[in-house]
Amino acid sequence: MTSHHTGEMPAIRYNFAYLDEQTKRMIRRAILKAIAIPGYQVPFAAREMPMPYGWGTGGVQVTAAVLGPHDVLKVIDQGADDTTNAVAIRGFFEKTAGVATTTATAEATIIQTRHRIPETPLGEEQILVYQVPIPEPLRFLEPRETETRQLHALEEYGLMHVKLYEDIARHGHIATTYAYPVEVAGRYVMDPSPIPKFDNPKMDDCPALQLFGAGREKRIYAIPPHTRVRSLDFEDHPFAVQRFAKPCALCAASGVYLDEVILDDRGGRMFVCSDTDYCAGRQAQGHRGEMAAPAAGQALDVMPGLDPGIHGVPPVLPAQGVDGRDKPGHDGVSDRVGGAGGMP
Amino acid sequence: MYVAAKGGEKAIRNAHKLLAKRRRGNENLPSVTLEQIAAQLTLAVDRVMAEGSLYDTHLAALAIKQARGDLIEAIFLIRAFRTTLPRFGNSRPLDTGDMLVRRRVSATFKDLPGGQLLGPTFDYTHRLLDTSLAVPDEAGEVDDQAGAAAMRADEADPAEKMPRVTDLIGAEGLIEASPADDGEEPFDITRAPVSFPVDRATRLQTLARGDEGYLLALGYSTQRGYARSHPFVGEIRFGDVEVILDVPELGFPVSIGEVQLTECQMVNQFKGSAEQPPQFTRGYGLVFGQCERKAMSMALVERALRWAELGEEPGAPAQDEEFVLSHCDNVQATGFVEHLKLPHYVDFQAELDLVRRMRREASGRTPADEMKEAAE
């Protein structure tokens, strides 16, 4: 009924990297367990963070738990250091931990990422922390946690193989382009977070420690250094990554992941590195793409699109979802096996 | 020309400046004080404390002010602050039977020991806009004590104990007994990850901080035939309850203050089973502050979730434990829904590629054809 306080409120002080030490200890225990069982989703008591669930709370908690005062932190979103959410998270750690930050991949000791793995190869002194929206690779095949937990325990991944097979039967190829499921250390099927499948090979035998944090779903998982990570596929339909027909228009890099930038309303577009640090580094070394010079910059004669690839032609246009939302592991909810009622 | 969005840092700073300006509103008007919010928007404060899971009227008022009146945003602010608080210990279980009752109604009995006490309620008001409130209103005409006495339906002694209705029916064995305290430390959903299926403590904790609107809709669905359970309001009570803490260093219990609570005991039919004679069952709702709608909804949903234990038919949305409990937290829900605003262009690029490829494969066209089409 009445206020219990009057007058001015004292300023609120927070611990180094926001979380209290007990909470960090709890998270570190979960991380250690995750490292001991590669690819296994370890439940942890995720805390409420001062940024919204789904905006990187899992990654932020993992980073806060492993961050020390001498670390150098890099934060990327979509491969870029200057996207708004990357800026916000980097600012959070600058404010709460006072650590040094960088945009240079090679200089960072901890890299927190959303949706990409940097193009510059990582080293054994580095930790890559992924923000994970939905940690369960089977979630869109089976919505119930009670069921999927059992499927993992029994190493029963038939649902996933059937889904991939059905893709091939319908489209002539596997229609998963990001959050492409992997098998870790020959045991657990894992969701690599919504990175493009282009990045999947970088996880294999990576010298850096890879940690995955899902705050809302309260799960942590890990890929220890030099662990075998295999993207699921079939002998006659081996896993393949996206290839781009042309190099980056700014730095001329090839074999990297490119973003499509729409230039006008007449179909003009260009393709540039998604990894802004990598691109800037190459430009600093003097590499020049075809649109790097200010003068060059009209609509292109040929669309430098992605390599069409060689695949069977489906008889009809498939009903394929095309939105860019997070649906780890799967491209179409219509492909769901089972449904809300669960498995029989 | 390459014009991708750069300078996110500056844009964010400017957006936040603009937000602060909009929050303040017209500067010719006085800034709203926390005391005003805590005293005049009490039900908003109560909701923020309940779903924020932190009993502090002043902080809740601050959160409401900072959130420009967006209550889910205010709840989020409170939760993020709550995370950082150390735990001193656990209080003794609150005794709602010993409540200083400010409101208490039962739909199952015309009169009962302690009487019906309407208290401060919107019930029976005519929902007609009161234009007299358009100007600063005068101090109240009735003082609290006189008001309380006037609101009593009977002339009972205000000091009379108000036993819980469920205890009155319970004495006859017509209603299931509350499970006895097993002495176990209850599961704490804020300190440990929930794993399904859950026990009752976990279920109640999750519902108690669940979104009012979500629980209202689910509770409503149980009244419309989706998990019908014939509810009656056994009792709703709202008032002040003492919080008592055992302090090991002192060796005796200490009252550390009072909290206001709304408790709802929903009484539901149960046809009985091989082991149990027919009796009434109950659904339970308990919420910080005066949050009656929430407490009632919680009790309905809690009862619906008990279908397995009572041998009832499953199948309705409100009975689905994993579905109900996984989605009732509005801080989680709003975060994940709103994260769709974040850039997803890397994944979208991969999907663009796929859809273009599929269209080419379907039509036998070449990339050049498609370029032409896009240019037209």
XYZ file of C-alpha atoms in Angstrom:
720
model
C 0.000 0.000 0.000
C 2.681 2.445 0.940
C 6.171 2.773 -0.338
C 8.823 1.179 1.830
C 11.503 3.569 0.641
C 11.826 7.277 0.472
C 14.333 9.647 -0.994
C 17.076 8.938 -3.458
C 18.144 5.437 -4.278
C 21.771 4.387 -4.041
C 23.513 3.470 -7.286
C 23.494 -0.264 -7.999
C 26.880 -1.947 -8.326
C 27.537 -5.144 -10.221
C 30.248 -7.782 -10.095
C 32.960 -8.137 -12.780
C 31.171 -9.163 -15.990
C 27.787 -8.697 -14.288
C 27.262 -12.216 -12.925
C 28.127 -13.025 -9.327
C 30.936 -15.500 -8.724
C 28.629 -18.288 -7.532
C 26.703 -18.090 -10.779
C 29.916 -18.083 -12.802
C 31.056 -21.148 -10.920
C 27.796 -22.895 -11.760
C 28.217 -21.994 -15.434
C 31.850 -23.131 -15.453
C 30.818 -26.477 -14.034
C 28.321 -26.841 -16.876
C 31.022 -25.848 -19.379
C 33.440 -28.440 -17.990
C 30.801 -31.112 -18.261
C 30.007 -29.991 -21.800
C 33.680 -30.262 -22.745
C 33.853 -33.724 -21.204
C 30.864 -34.888 -23.274
C 31.323 -33.182 -26.655
C 28.059 -32.188 -28.323
C 25.888 -33.098 -25.337
C 23.488 -30.388 -24.171
C 24.158 -29.758 -20.490
C 21.256 -28.138 -18.618
C 22.338 -25.120 -16.606
C 20.493 -22.635 -14.436
C 20.600 -19.765 -16.898
C 20.018 -16.419 -15.265
C 17.955 -13.537 -16.399
C 20.277 -11.116 -18.090
C 19.884 -7.422 -18.772
C 19.334 -8.151 -22.467
C 16.356 -10.040 -23.849
C 16.194 -13.781 -24.230
C 16.934 -14.644 -27.844
C 19.393 -11.771 -28.130
C 22.417 -13.683 -26.910
C 21.829 -14.267 -23.207
C 23.338 -17.765 -23.394
C 26.450 -16.570 -25.184
C 26.753 -13.621 -22.814
C 26.587 -15.898 -19.763
C 29.206 -18.253 -21.184
C 31.462 -15.333 -22.075
C 30.974 -13.790 -18.620
C 31.932 -17.115 -17.017
C 35.147 -17.583 -19.002
C 36.172 -13.934 -19.254
C 39.154 -12.696 -17.257
C 40.436 -9.139 -16.847
C 43.252 -9.724 -19.356
C 41.099 -11.150 -22.102
C 40.577 -9.376 -25.400
C 37.015 -9.695 -26.569
C 35.573 -9.599 -30.051
C 31.829 -9.727 -30.682
C 30.280 -10.353 -34.085
C 26.769 -10.746 -35.398
C 26.274 -11.969 -38.970
C 30.065 -11.910 -39.215
C 30.191 -8.156 -38.642
C 31.568 -6.253 -35.663
C 29.371 -3.233 -36.292
C 25.906 -4.793 -36.385
C 23.731 -3.322 -33.654
C 23.490 -6.358 -31.397
C 27.238 -7.004 -31.593
C 27.821 -3.390 -30.649
C 25.406 -3.686 -27.728
C 26.992 -6.871 -26.344
C 30.527 -5.564 -26.769
C 29.453 -2.395 -24.963
C 27.959 -4.500 -22.172
C 31.300 -6.177 -21.454
C 33.232 -2.932 -21.836
C 30.933 -1.465 -19.195
C 30.625 -4.380 -16.769
C 34.075 -5.961 -17.110
C 36.242 -3.168 -18.500
C 38.041 -5.637 -20.762
C 39.882 -4.725 -23.921
C 37.890 -5.279 -27.093
C 38.961 -5.688 -30.661
C 37.536 -6.272 -34.095
C 40.610 -8.194 -35.258
C 39.982 -11.937 -35.127
C 43.658 -12.741 -34.597
C 43.954 -10.405 -31.593
C 40.943 -11.728 -29.699
C 41.178 -14.335 -26.962
C 37.406 -14.723 -26.782
C 35.097 -14.242 -29.728
C 31.370 -14.202 -29.143
C 29.420 -14.798 -32.307
C 25.946 -14.979 -33.695
C 25.410 -16.823 -36.984
C 29.013 -16.956 -38.283
C 32.470 -18.394 -37.749
C 35.214 -15.915 -38.685
C 37.052 -16.523 -41.960
C 40.476 -16.162 -40.309
C 41.384 -19.582 -38.895
C 41.237 -19.729 -35.101
C 44.115 -20.769 -32.863
C 44.397 -22.862 -29.734
C 44.609 -19.793 -27.493
C 41.144 -18.715 -28.541
C 37.600 -19.489 -27.417
C 34.673 -19.124 -29.776
C 31.373 -18.573 -27.959
C 28.228 -19.134 -30.004
C 24.839 -17.607 -29.225
C 22.257 -20.343 -29.632
C 18.505 -19.757 -30.029
C 17.307 -23.389 -30.059
C 19.957 -25.878 -28.974
C 18.031 -29.013 -29.849
C 18.756 -30.224 -33.402
C 15.669 -32.445 -33.307
C 13.312 -29.753 -32.013
C 11.491 -29.126 -35.282
C 11.080 -32.825 -35.819
C 9.902 -33.476 -32.280
C 8.757 -30.520 -30.145
C 8.893 -32.283 -26.787
C 12.016 -32.082 -24.657
C 11.058 -35.296 -22.860
C 11.144 -37.113 -26.222
C 14.257 -35.559 -27.713
C 16.236 -36.183 -24.548
C 15.443 -39.856 -24.887
C 16.350 -39.893 -28.580
C 19.796 -38.500 -27.725
C 20.267 -40.983 -24.906
C 19.506 -43.853 -27.277
C 21.577 -42.275 -30.064
C 18.411 -42.561 -32.116
C 18.831 -40.090 -34.959
C 16.625 -41.811 -37.506
C 14.218 -38.854 -37.576
C 16.984 -36.561 -38.740
C 18.223 -38.929 -41.412
C 14.669 -39.387 -42.660
C 14.245 -35.616 -42.849
C 17.454 -35.258 -44.870
C 16.452 -38.173 -47.080
C 13.030 -36.670 -47.706
C 14.736 -33.448 -48.778
C 16.685 -35.383 -51.364
C 13.589 -37.258 -52.520
C 11.631 -34.016 -52.931
C 14.242 -31.534 -54.054
C 17.144 -33.614 -55.278
C 19.376 -32.206 -52.574
C 19.387 -31.521 -48.844
C 17.410 -28.326 -48.354
C 19.035 -27.194 -45.127
C 21.211 -24.169 -45.641
C 21.993 -23.044 -42.102
C 21.959 -24.645 -38.657
C 22.960 -27.748 -40.566
C 23.169 -30.663 -38.101
C 26.535 -32.165 -37.236
C 27.727 -35.248 -35.420
C 30.310 -34.485 -32.757
C 33.070 -36.928 -31.814
C 31.118 -39.768 -33.393
C 28.307 -39.596 -30.853
C 25.921 -36.678 -30.360
C 24.050 -34.938 -33.125
C 24.377 -31.234 -32.435
C 22.910 -28.008 -33.704
C 25.791 -25.720 -34.676
C 23.517 -22.677 -34.063
C 22.195 -20.887 -37.151
C 25.529 -20.485 -38.922
C 25.368 -21.053 -42.683
C 26.418 -24.599 -43.546
C 29.298 -22.888 -45.321
C 30.894 -22.549 -41.880
C 30.386 -26.158 -40.792
C 33.779 -27.454 -41.971
C 35.524 -24.850 -39.804
C 34.238 -26.613 -36.678
C 36.012 -29.851 -37.544
C 39.381 -30.346 -35.846
C 39.345 -26.687 -34.846
C 42.246 -25.831 -32.492
C 40.068 -23.343 -30.583
C 37.590 -24.306 -27.890
C 34.020 -23.866 -29.120
C 31.332 -23.168 -26.529
C 27.613 -22.865 -27.207
C 25.231 -21.058 -24.860
C 21.431 -21.120 -25.046
C 20.059 -18.879 -22.292
C 16.321 -19.182 -22.737
C 16.521 -22.934 -23.224
C 19.086 -23.220 -20.405
C 21.608 -25.388 -22.219
C 25.373 -25.286 -22.734
C 27.313 -27.533 -25.084
C 30.844 -27.634 -26.379
C 33.261 -28.856 -28.990
C 36.686 -29.342 -27.400
C 39.744 -28.447 -29.499
C 40.660 -30.883 -32.270
C 37.376 -32.760 -32.180
C 35.886 -34.523 -35.189
C 32.775 -32.671 -36.357
C 30.970 -34.256 -39.284
C 28.064 -32.665 -41.117
C 25.363 -35.272 -41.605
C 25.086 -36.575 -45.148
C 24.769 -39.694 -47.286
C 27.447 -41.529 -49.274
C 25.715 -40.718 -52.547
C 24.814 -37.201 -51.446
C 27.918 -35.932 -49.690
C 27.780 -32.716 -47.692
C 28.709 -29.672 -49.750
C 28.948 -26.008 -48.832
C 27.634 -23.005 -50.702
C 30.018 -21.675 -53.334
C 29.901 -18.185 -54.701
C 30.345 -17.550 -58.393
C 32.304 -14.348 -57.904
C 34.726 -13.044 -55.301
C 33.957 -10.259 -52.824
C 33.271 -7.018 -54.678
C 35.340 -5.042 -52.203
C 38.366 -7.198 -51.337
C 38.296 -9.811 -54.118
C 38.381 -12.667 -51.593
C 37.072 -15.978 -52.844
C 36.171 -19.026 -50.805
C 34.511 -16.827 -48.188
C 30.870 -16.270 -47.290
C 29.311 -13.293 -49.011
C 26.325 -11.092 -48.231
C 24.121 -9.826 -50.983
C 23.645 -6.068 -50.887
C 20.816 -4.588 -52.916
C 21.963 -1.395 -54.607
C 18.877 -0.047 -56.310
C 15.352 -0.983 -57.345
C 16.414 -2.218 -60.784
C 17.997 -5.470 -59.704
C 21.422 -4.013 -59.018
C 23.268 -5.855 -56.307
C 26.711 -6.688 -55.102
C 28.245 -9.450 -53.037
C 30.619 -8.590 -50.222
C 32.313 -10.426 -47.364
C 30.046 -11.117 -44.414
C 33.178 -11.086 -42.213
C 33.844 -7.343 -42.034
C 37.172 -7.692 -40.235
C 38.483 -10.129 -42.821
C 37.350 -7.869 -45.647
C 38.864 -4.739 -44.111
C 42.130 -6.606 -43.496
C 42.381 -7.665 -47.113
C 41.595 -4.198 -48.373
C 44.304 -2.826 -46.093
C 46.710 -5.265 -47.733
C 45.847 -3.741 -51.074
C 43.361 -6.277 -52.428
C 40.727 -4.592 -54.544
C 37.417 -6.034 -55.676
C 35.608 -4.865 -58.755
C 33.472 -2.370 -56.852
C 36.059 -1.210 -54.372
C 36.927 1.912 -56.350
C 34.378 4.662 -55.814
C 33.888 5.179 -59.536
C 32.913 1.602 -60.317
C 29.423 1.099 -59.078
C 26.610 0.607 -61.532
C 24.414 -2.405 -62.032
C 26.313 -5.519 -62.961
C 26.009 -7.235 -66.302
C 25.907 -10.677 -64.803
C 24.502 -11.492 -61.410
C 27.401 -12.718 -59.311
C 25.101 -15.100 -57.564
C 25.758 -18.320 -55.818
C 26.844 -21.305 -57.826
C 23.687 -23.060 -58.943
C 25.172 -26.484 -58.372
C 24.233 -29.661 -60.183
C 21.074 -31.288 -59.001
C 18.093 -33.173 -60.315
C 15.173 -31.030 -61.396
C 12.119 -31.517 -59.211
C 8.905 -32.025 -61.193
C 7.071 -29.197 -59.421
C 8.122 -26.139 -57.505
C 8.567 -27.362 -53.953
C 6.702 -25.683 -51.150
C 9.837 -24.468 -49.476
C 9.851 -21.925 -46.674
C 12.026 -18.969 -47.554
C 12.031 -16.868 -44.469
C 15.213 -16.087 -42.625
C 14.062 -16.944 -39.162
C 15.834 -19.268 -36.809
C 14.706 -22.767 -37.459
C 17.778 -24.669 -36.589
C 18.350 -27.776 -38.572
C 15.382 -27.418 -40.841
C 14.081 -25.235 -43.532
C 10.410 -25.953 -43.411
C 8.032 -26.451 -40.565
C 5.946 -28.380 -43.075
C 8.682 -30.981 -42.989
C 7.996 -31.687 -39.370
C 7.653 -35.326 -38.550
C 5.195 -36.211 -35.858
C 3.734 -32.844 -34.980
C 2.460 -31.279 -31.818
C 1.049 -34.554 -30.597
C 4.496 -35.998 -30.288
C 5.796 -39.292 -31.469
C 3.509 -42.279 -31.505
C 27.964 2.214 -54.280
C 28.325 0.239 -51.095
C 26.074 1.714 -48.441
C 25.664 -1.057 -45.896
C 24.630 0.115 -42.451
C 27.718 1.212 -40.568
C 28.076 3.147 -37.375
C 25.747 0.975 -35.334
C 27.316 2.331 -32.180
C 26.298 5.912 -32.878
C 22.853 4.873 -34.038
C 22.259 2.975 -30.810
C 23.411 5.917 -28.717
C 21.118 8.277 -30.548
C 18.177 5.878 -30.355
C 18.621 5.654 -26.598
C 18.759 9.430 -26.282
C 15.532 9.676 -28.196
C 14.011 6.975 -26.010
C 14.925 8.945 -22.875
C 13.316 12.032 -24.354
C 10.128 10.186 -25.265
C 10.016 8.602 -21.834
C 10.116 11.995 -20.188
C 7.381 13.297 -22.473
C 6.232 16.898 -22.349
C 8.746 18.715 -20.175
C 6.233 21.387 -19.272
C 4.539 18.779 -17.136
C 6.040 17.585 -13.862
C 7.890 14.288 -13.928
C 5.896 11.447 -12.389
C 7.352 10.368 -9.050
C 7.920 6.825 -7.872
C 5.741 7.591 -4.875
C 2.895 8.544 -7.203
C 3.295 5.372 -9.226
C 3.553 3.178 -6.134
C 0.546 4.852 -4.524
C -1.761 5.383 -7.509
C -0.865 2.667 -9.995
C -0.787 -0.035 -7.334
C -2.134 -2.806 -9.528
C 0.509 -2.170 -12.176
C 3.121 -2.237 -9.426
C 1.637 -5.482 -8.111
C 1.771 -7.137 -11.507
C 5.390 -6.121 -12.014
C 6.327 -7.481 -8.582
C 4.419 -10.726 -9.199
C 5.787 -11.540 -12.626
C 9.137 -9.979 -11.845
C 9.322 -12.281 -8.798
C 10.643 -9.540 -6.565
C 8.643 -7.910 -3.803
C 9.704 -4.278 -3.783
C 7.132 -1.610 -4.555
C 9.712 1.114 -5.001
C 11.808 -0.820 -7.518
C 8.668 -1.897 -9.357
C 7.584 1.741 -9.581
C 11.022 2.677 -10.867
C 10.823 -0.075 -13.491
C 7.385 1.116 -14.615
C 8.645 4.666 -14.960
C 11.761 3.571 -16.830
C 9.710 1.285 -19.096
C 7.289 4.066 -20.016
C 4.453 2.010 -18.584
C 5.238 -1.106 -20.649
C 4.676 -3.676 -17.908
C 6.440 -6.582 -19.602
C 9.468 -4.349 -20.111
C 9.225 -3.358 -16.430
C 9.013 -7.020 -15.406
C 12.086 -7.690 -17.512
C 14.003 -4.881 -15.743
C 13.068 -6.314 -12.364
C 14.074 -9.839 -13.349
C 17.456 -8.703 -14.654
C 18.077 -6.899 -11.368
C 16.779 -9.772 -9.264
C 19.339 -12.122 -10.809
C 22.135 -10.149 -9.213
C 20.798 -10.295 -5.663
C 22.480 -12.570 -3.137
C 20.379 -15.092 -1.217
C 20.304 -14.666 2.532
C 18.191 -17.701 3.180
C 14.674 -19.046 2.938
C 11.740 -17.775 4.924
C 9.421 -20.090 6.766
C 6.432 -21.105 4.661
C 3.968 -18.221 4.627
C 0.767 -18.827 6.537
C -2.061 -17.361 4.476
C -4.491 -18.507 7.156
C -2.940 -15.920 9.411
C -3.317 -13.148 6.828
C -4.411 -9.636 7.745
C -7.279 -9.944 5.287
C -8.188 -6.920 3.181
C -10.501 -8.782 0.886
C -11.994 -12.218 1.060
C -14.811 -13.694 -0.943
C -16.146 -17.191 -1.339
C -18.528 -18.261 -4.095
C -19.285 -21.602 -2.497
C -20.915 -20.343 0.715
C -23.349 -17.528 1.347
C -21.750 -16.821 4.662
C -18.912 -18.334 6.570
C -16.767 -17.733 9.652
C -15.008 -14.433 9.213
C -17.588 -13.278 6.693
C -17.339 -12.051 3.154
C -15.162 -8.951 2.876
C -15.374 -7.138 -0.422
C -12.428 -4.844 0.144
C -11.034 -2.729 -2.688
C -12.533 -4.302 -5.781
C -13.700 -3.363 -9.256
C -16.428 -5.985 -8.872
C -19.931 -4.497 -9.081
C -18.631 -1.129 -10.252
C -20.374 0.098 -13.342
C -17.687 0.473 -15.942
C -18.606 4.032 -16.761
C -15.792 6.467 -17.351
C -15.608 8.759 -14.341
C -14.949 12.189 -15.779
C -14.458 13.604 -12.320
C -11.047 11.905 -12.338
C -10.002 14.042 -15.277
C -8.869 16.666 -12.810
C -6.655 16.078 -9.795
C -8.916 14.315 -7.317
C -9.475 15.109 -3.669
C -8.176 13.040 -0.811
C -10.283 9.973 -0.080
C -13.563 10.422 1.759
C -13.298 7.212 3.761
C -10.329 6.270 5.832
C -9.084 2.734 5.533
C -10.441 1.387 8.789
C -13.906 2.869 8.453
C -13.976 1.692 4.860
C -13.078 -1.832 5.810
C -15.823 -1.948 8.395
C -18.373 -0.531 5.965
C -17.415 -3.088 3.346
C -18.115 -6.020 5.582
C -21.247 -7.873 4.613
C -21.884 -8.652 8.269
C -21.194 -7.035 11.581
C -18.551 -9.527 12.589
C -15.656 -8.570 14.778
C -12.809 -7.330 12.552
C -10.372 -9.189 14.766
C -12.131 -12.489 14.095
C -9.906 -15.113 12.477
C -10.686 -15.975 8.908
C -10.129 -19.689 8.434
C -9.580 -20.732 4.844
C -12.717 -22.081 3.199
C -10.914 -25.160 1.997
C -10.023 -25.944 5.608
C -13.719 -25.673 6.521
C -14.791 -28.153 3.841
C -11.668 -30.155 4.474
C -12.728 -30.869 8.019
C -15.500 -33.045 6.581
C -13.116 -34.837 4.225
C -15.113 -33.601 1.252
C -12.099 -31.977 -0.309
C -8.680 -33.379 -0.841
C -6.216 -32.443 1.851
C -3.221 -30.267 1.111
C -0.216 -32.498 0.696
C 1.743 -32.569 3.951
C 5.097 -30.808 4.076
C 7.638 -33.490 3.274
C 10.444 -31.389 4.726
C 12.307 -31.450 1.421
C 13.788 -28.216 0.125
C 11.520 -27.283 -2.787
C 12.944 -27.100 -6.295
C 13.891 -23.518 -7.181
C 13.224 -22.635 -10.825
C 15.432 -19.554 -10.549
C 18.452 -21.560 -9.439
C 18.209 -24.820 -11.353
C 17.149 -25.777 -14.875
C 13.667 -27.251 -15.078
C 13.378 -30.761 -16.434
C 10.084 -32.357 -17.426
C 7.990 -33.882 -15.975
C 7.987 -31.487 -13.014
C 6.756 -31.712 -9.436
C 4.020 -29.508 -8.027
C 6.381 -26.971 -6.462
C 8.037 -26.384 -9.827
C 4.682 -26.128 -11.538
C 3.346 -23.601 -9.039
C 6.502 -21.488 -9.106
C 6.455 -21.373 -12.886
C 2.783 -20.397 -12.976
C 3.202 -17.818 -10.195
C 5.618 -15.792 -12.329
C 3.835 -16.671 -15.588
C 2.248 -14.092 -17.833
C -1.179 -12.991 -16.645
C -2.644 -12.778 -20.132
C -1.365 -16.194 -21.134
C -2.715 -17.856 -18.000
C -5.988 -15.986 -18.360
C -6.463 -17.365 -21.872
C -5.529 -20.909 -20.851
C -7.729 -20.751 -17.748
C -10.556 -19.435 -19.881
C -10.126 -22.334 -22.288
C -10.731 -24.805 -19.453
C -14.110 -23.159 -18.869
C -15.059 -23.605 -22.493
C -14.683 -27.351 -22.626
C -10.937 -27.781 -23.135
C -10.184 -29.759 -19.962
C -13.420 -28.961 -18.217
C -13.074 -29.280 -14.473
C -16.220 -27.630 -13.019
C -14.569 -24.939 -10.945
C -15.971 -22.925 -8.063
C -14.155 -20.143 -6.326
C -13.778 -21.697 -2.906
C -12.072 -18.566 -1.769
C -10.082 -15.601 -2.875
C -8.263 -13.700 -0.199
C -5.994 -10.710 -0.419
C -4.077 -9.151 2.425
C -0.845 -8.886 4.336
C 1.193 -11.854 5.464
C 4.182 -11.770 7.731
C 7.470 -13.141 6.420
C 9.374 -14.987 9.093
C 12.995 -15.963 8.819
C 14.961 -18.294 11.015
C 18.317 -16.673 11.615
C 20.786 -19.358 12.719
C 23.054 -16.812 14.419
C 20.184 -15.578 16.572
C 18.567 -18.908 17.305
C 15.046 -17.547 17.058
C 12.663 -16.591 14.257
C 12.496 -12.967 13.148
C 9.731 -11.205 11.282
C 11.415 -9.367 8.417
C 8.300 -7.643 7.135
C 5.019 -8.175 5.415
C 4.077 -8.925 1.856
C 0.696 -8.556 0.224
C -0.597 -11.673 -1.446
C -3.620 -12.847 -3.361
C -4.510 -16.472 -2.830
C -7.142 -18.346 -4.795
C -8.393 -21.787 -3.884
C -10.446 -23.146 -6.736
C -12.687 -26.053 -5.775
C -13.280 -28.574 -8.524
C -15.330 -31.711 -8.879
C -13.773 -35.123 -8.977
C -15.819 -38.236 -9.565
C -13.527 -40.476 -7.610
C -11.458 -43.464 -8.527
C -10.866 -47.014 -7.351
C -8.631 -45.714 -4.571
C -10.427 -42.525 -3.665
C -14.060 -41.720 -2.901
C -15.687 -38.860 -4.796
C -14.488 -35.582 -3.371
C -13.682 -32.062 -4.341
C -10.236 -31.352 -5.643
C -8.452 -28.065 -5.760
C -6.439 -25.820 -7.967
C -4.173 -23.326 -6.306
C -3.162 -19.805 -7.152
C -0.844 -17.526 -5.185
C 0.464 -14.210 -6.437
C 2.277 -11.204 -4.987
C 0.080 -8.136 -4.543
C -3.542 -7.805 -5.545
C -3.612 -9.832 -8.747
C -6.937 -11.573 -8.588
C -7.360 -12.342 -12.260
C -3.924 -13.917 -12.275
C -4.497 -15.942 -9.089
C -7.780 -17.328 -10.450
C -6.303 -18.171 -13.831
C -3.344 -19.818 -12.166
C -5.656 -21.961 -10.045
C -7.620 -23.089 -13.108
C -4.514 -23.989 -15.055
C -2.880 -25.639 -12.072
C -5.908 -27.856 -11.660
C -6.005 -28.712 -15.367
C -2.351 -29.767 -15.232
C -3.160 -32.329 -12.536
C -5.072 -34.568 -14.952
C -2.658 -37.493 -14.734
C -2.588 -37.590 -10.956
C -6.418 -37.590 -10.874
C -6.868 -40.079 -13.701
C -8.602 -37.645 -16.071
C -8.635 -37.617 -19.847
C -5.765 -35.605 -21.329
C -5.719 -33.761 -24.633
C -6.573 -30.121 -23.971
C -3.930 -27.405 -24.376
C -4.161 -26.352 -20.705
C -3.344 -29.919 -19.633
C -0.115 -30.129 -21.581
C 2.532 -29.547 -18.939
C 5.511 -29.075 -21.202
C 3.553 -26.773 -23.504
C 1.968 -24.697 -20.729
C 5.037 -24.290 -18.550
C 7.558 -23.809 -21.357
C 5.699 -20.843 -22.775
C 4.239 -18.981 -19.806
C 7.213 -16.765 -19.005
C 6.660 -13.434 -20.737
C 10.276 -12.326 -20.387
C 11.412 -15.396 -22.294
C 8.562 -15.120 -24.762
C 8.971 -11.452 -25.530
C 12.715 -11.833 -25.952
C 12.468 -14.662 -28.400
C 9.609 -13.192 -30.381
C 11.323 -9.828 -30.555
C 14.687 -11.294 -31.487
C 13.256 -11.702 -34.972
C 14.092 -8.004 -35.300
C 17.784 -8.826 -35.124
C 19.676 -9.134 -38.397
C 19.353 -12.568 -39.968
C 20.837 -11.712 -43.329
C 23.487 -14.414 -43.309
C 20.886 -17.148 -43.000
C 18.541 -15.312 -45.315
C 21.322 -15.238 -47.901
C 21.620 -19.001 -47.690
C 17.866 -19.328 -48.132
C 17.835 -16.872 -51.036
C 20.395 -19.024 -52.771
C 18.347 -22.135 -52.173
C 15.092 -20.658 -53.372
C 16.717 -19.233 -56.496
C 18.266 -22.574 -57.226
C 14.971 -24.372 -56.769
C 13.172 -21.902 -59.013
C 15.824 -22.378 -61.671
C 15.579 -26.118 -61.384
C 11.817 -25.949 -61.581
C 11.723 -23.786 -64.661
C 14.921 -24.657 -66.445
C 15.923 -20.998 -66.533
C 19.439 -19.628 -66.248
C 20.797 -17.060 -63.798
C 20.817 -14.505 -66.632
C 17.068 -14.966 -67.250
C 16.407 -14.410 -63.594
C 18.490 -11.267 -63.568
C 16.432 -9.939 -66.464
C 13.209 -10.758 -64.662
C 14.373 -9.007 -61.508
C 15.244 -5.936 -63.551
C 11.804 -5.710 -65.161
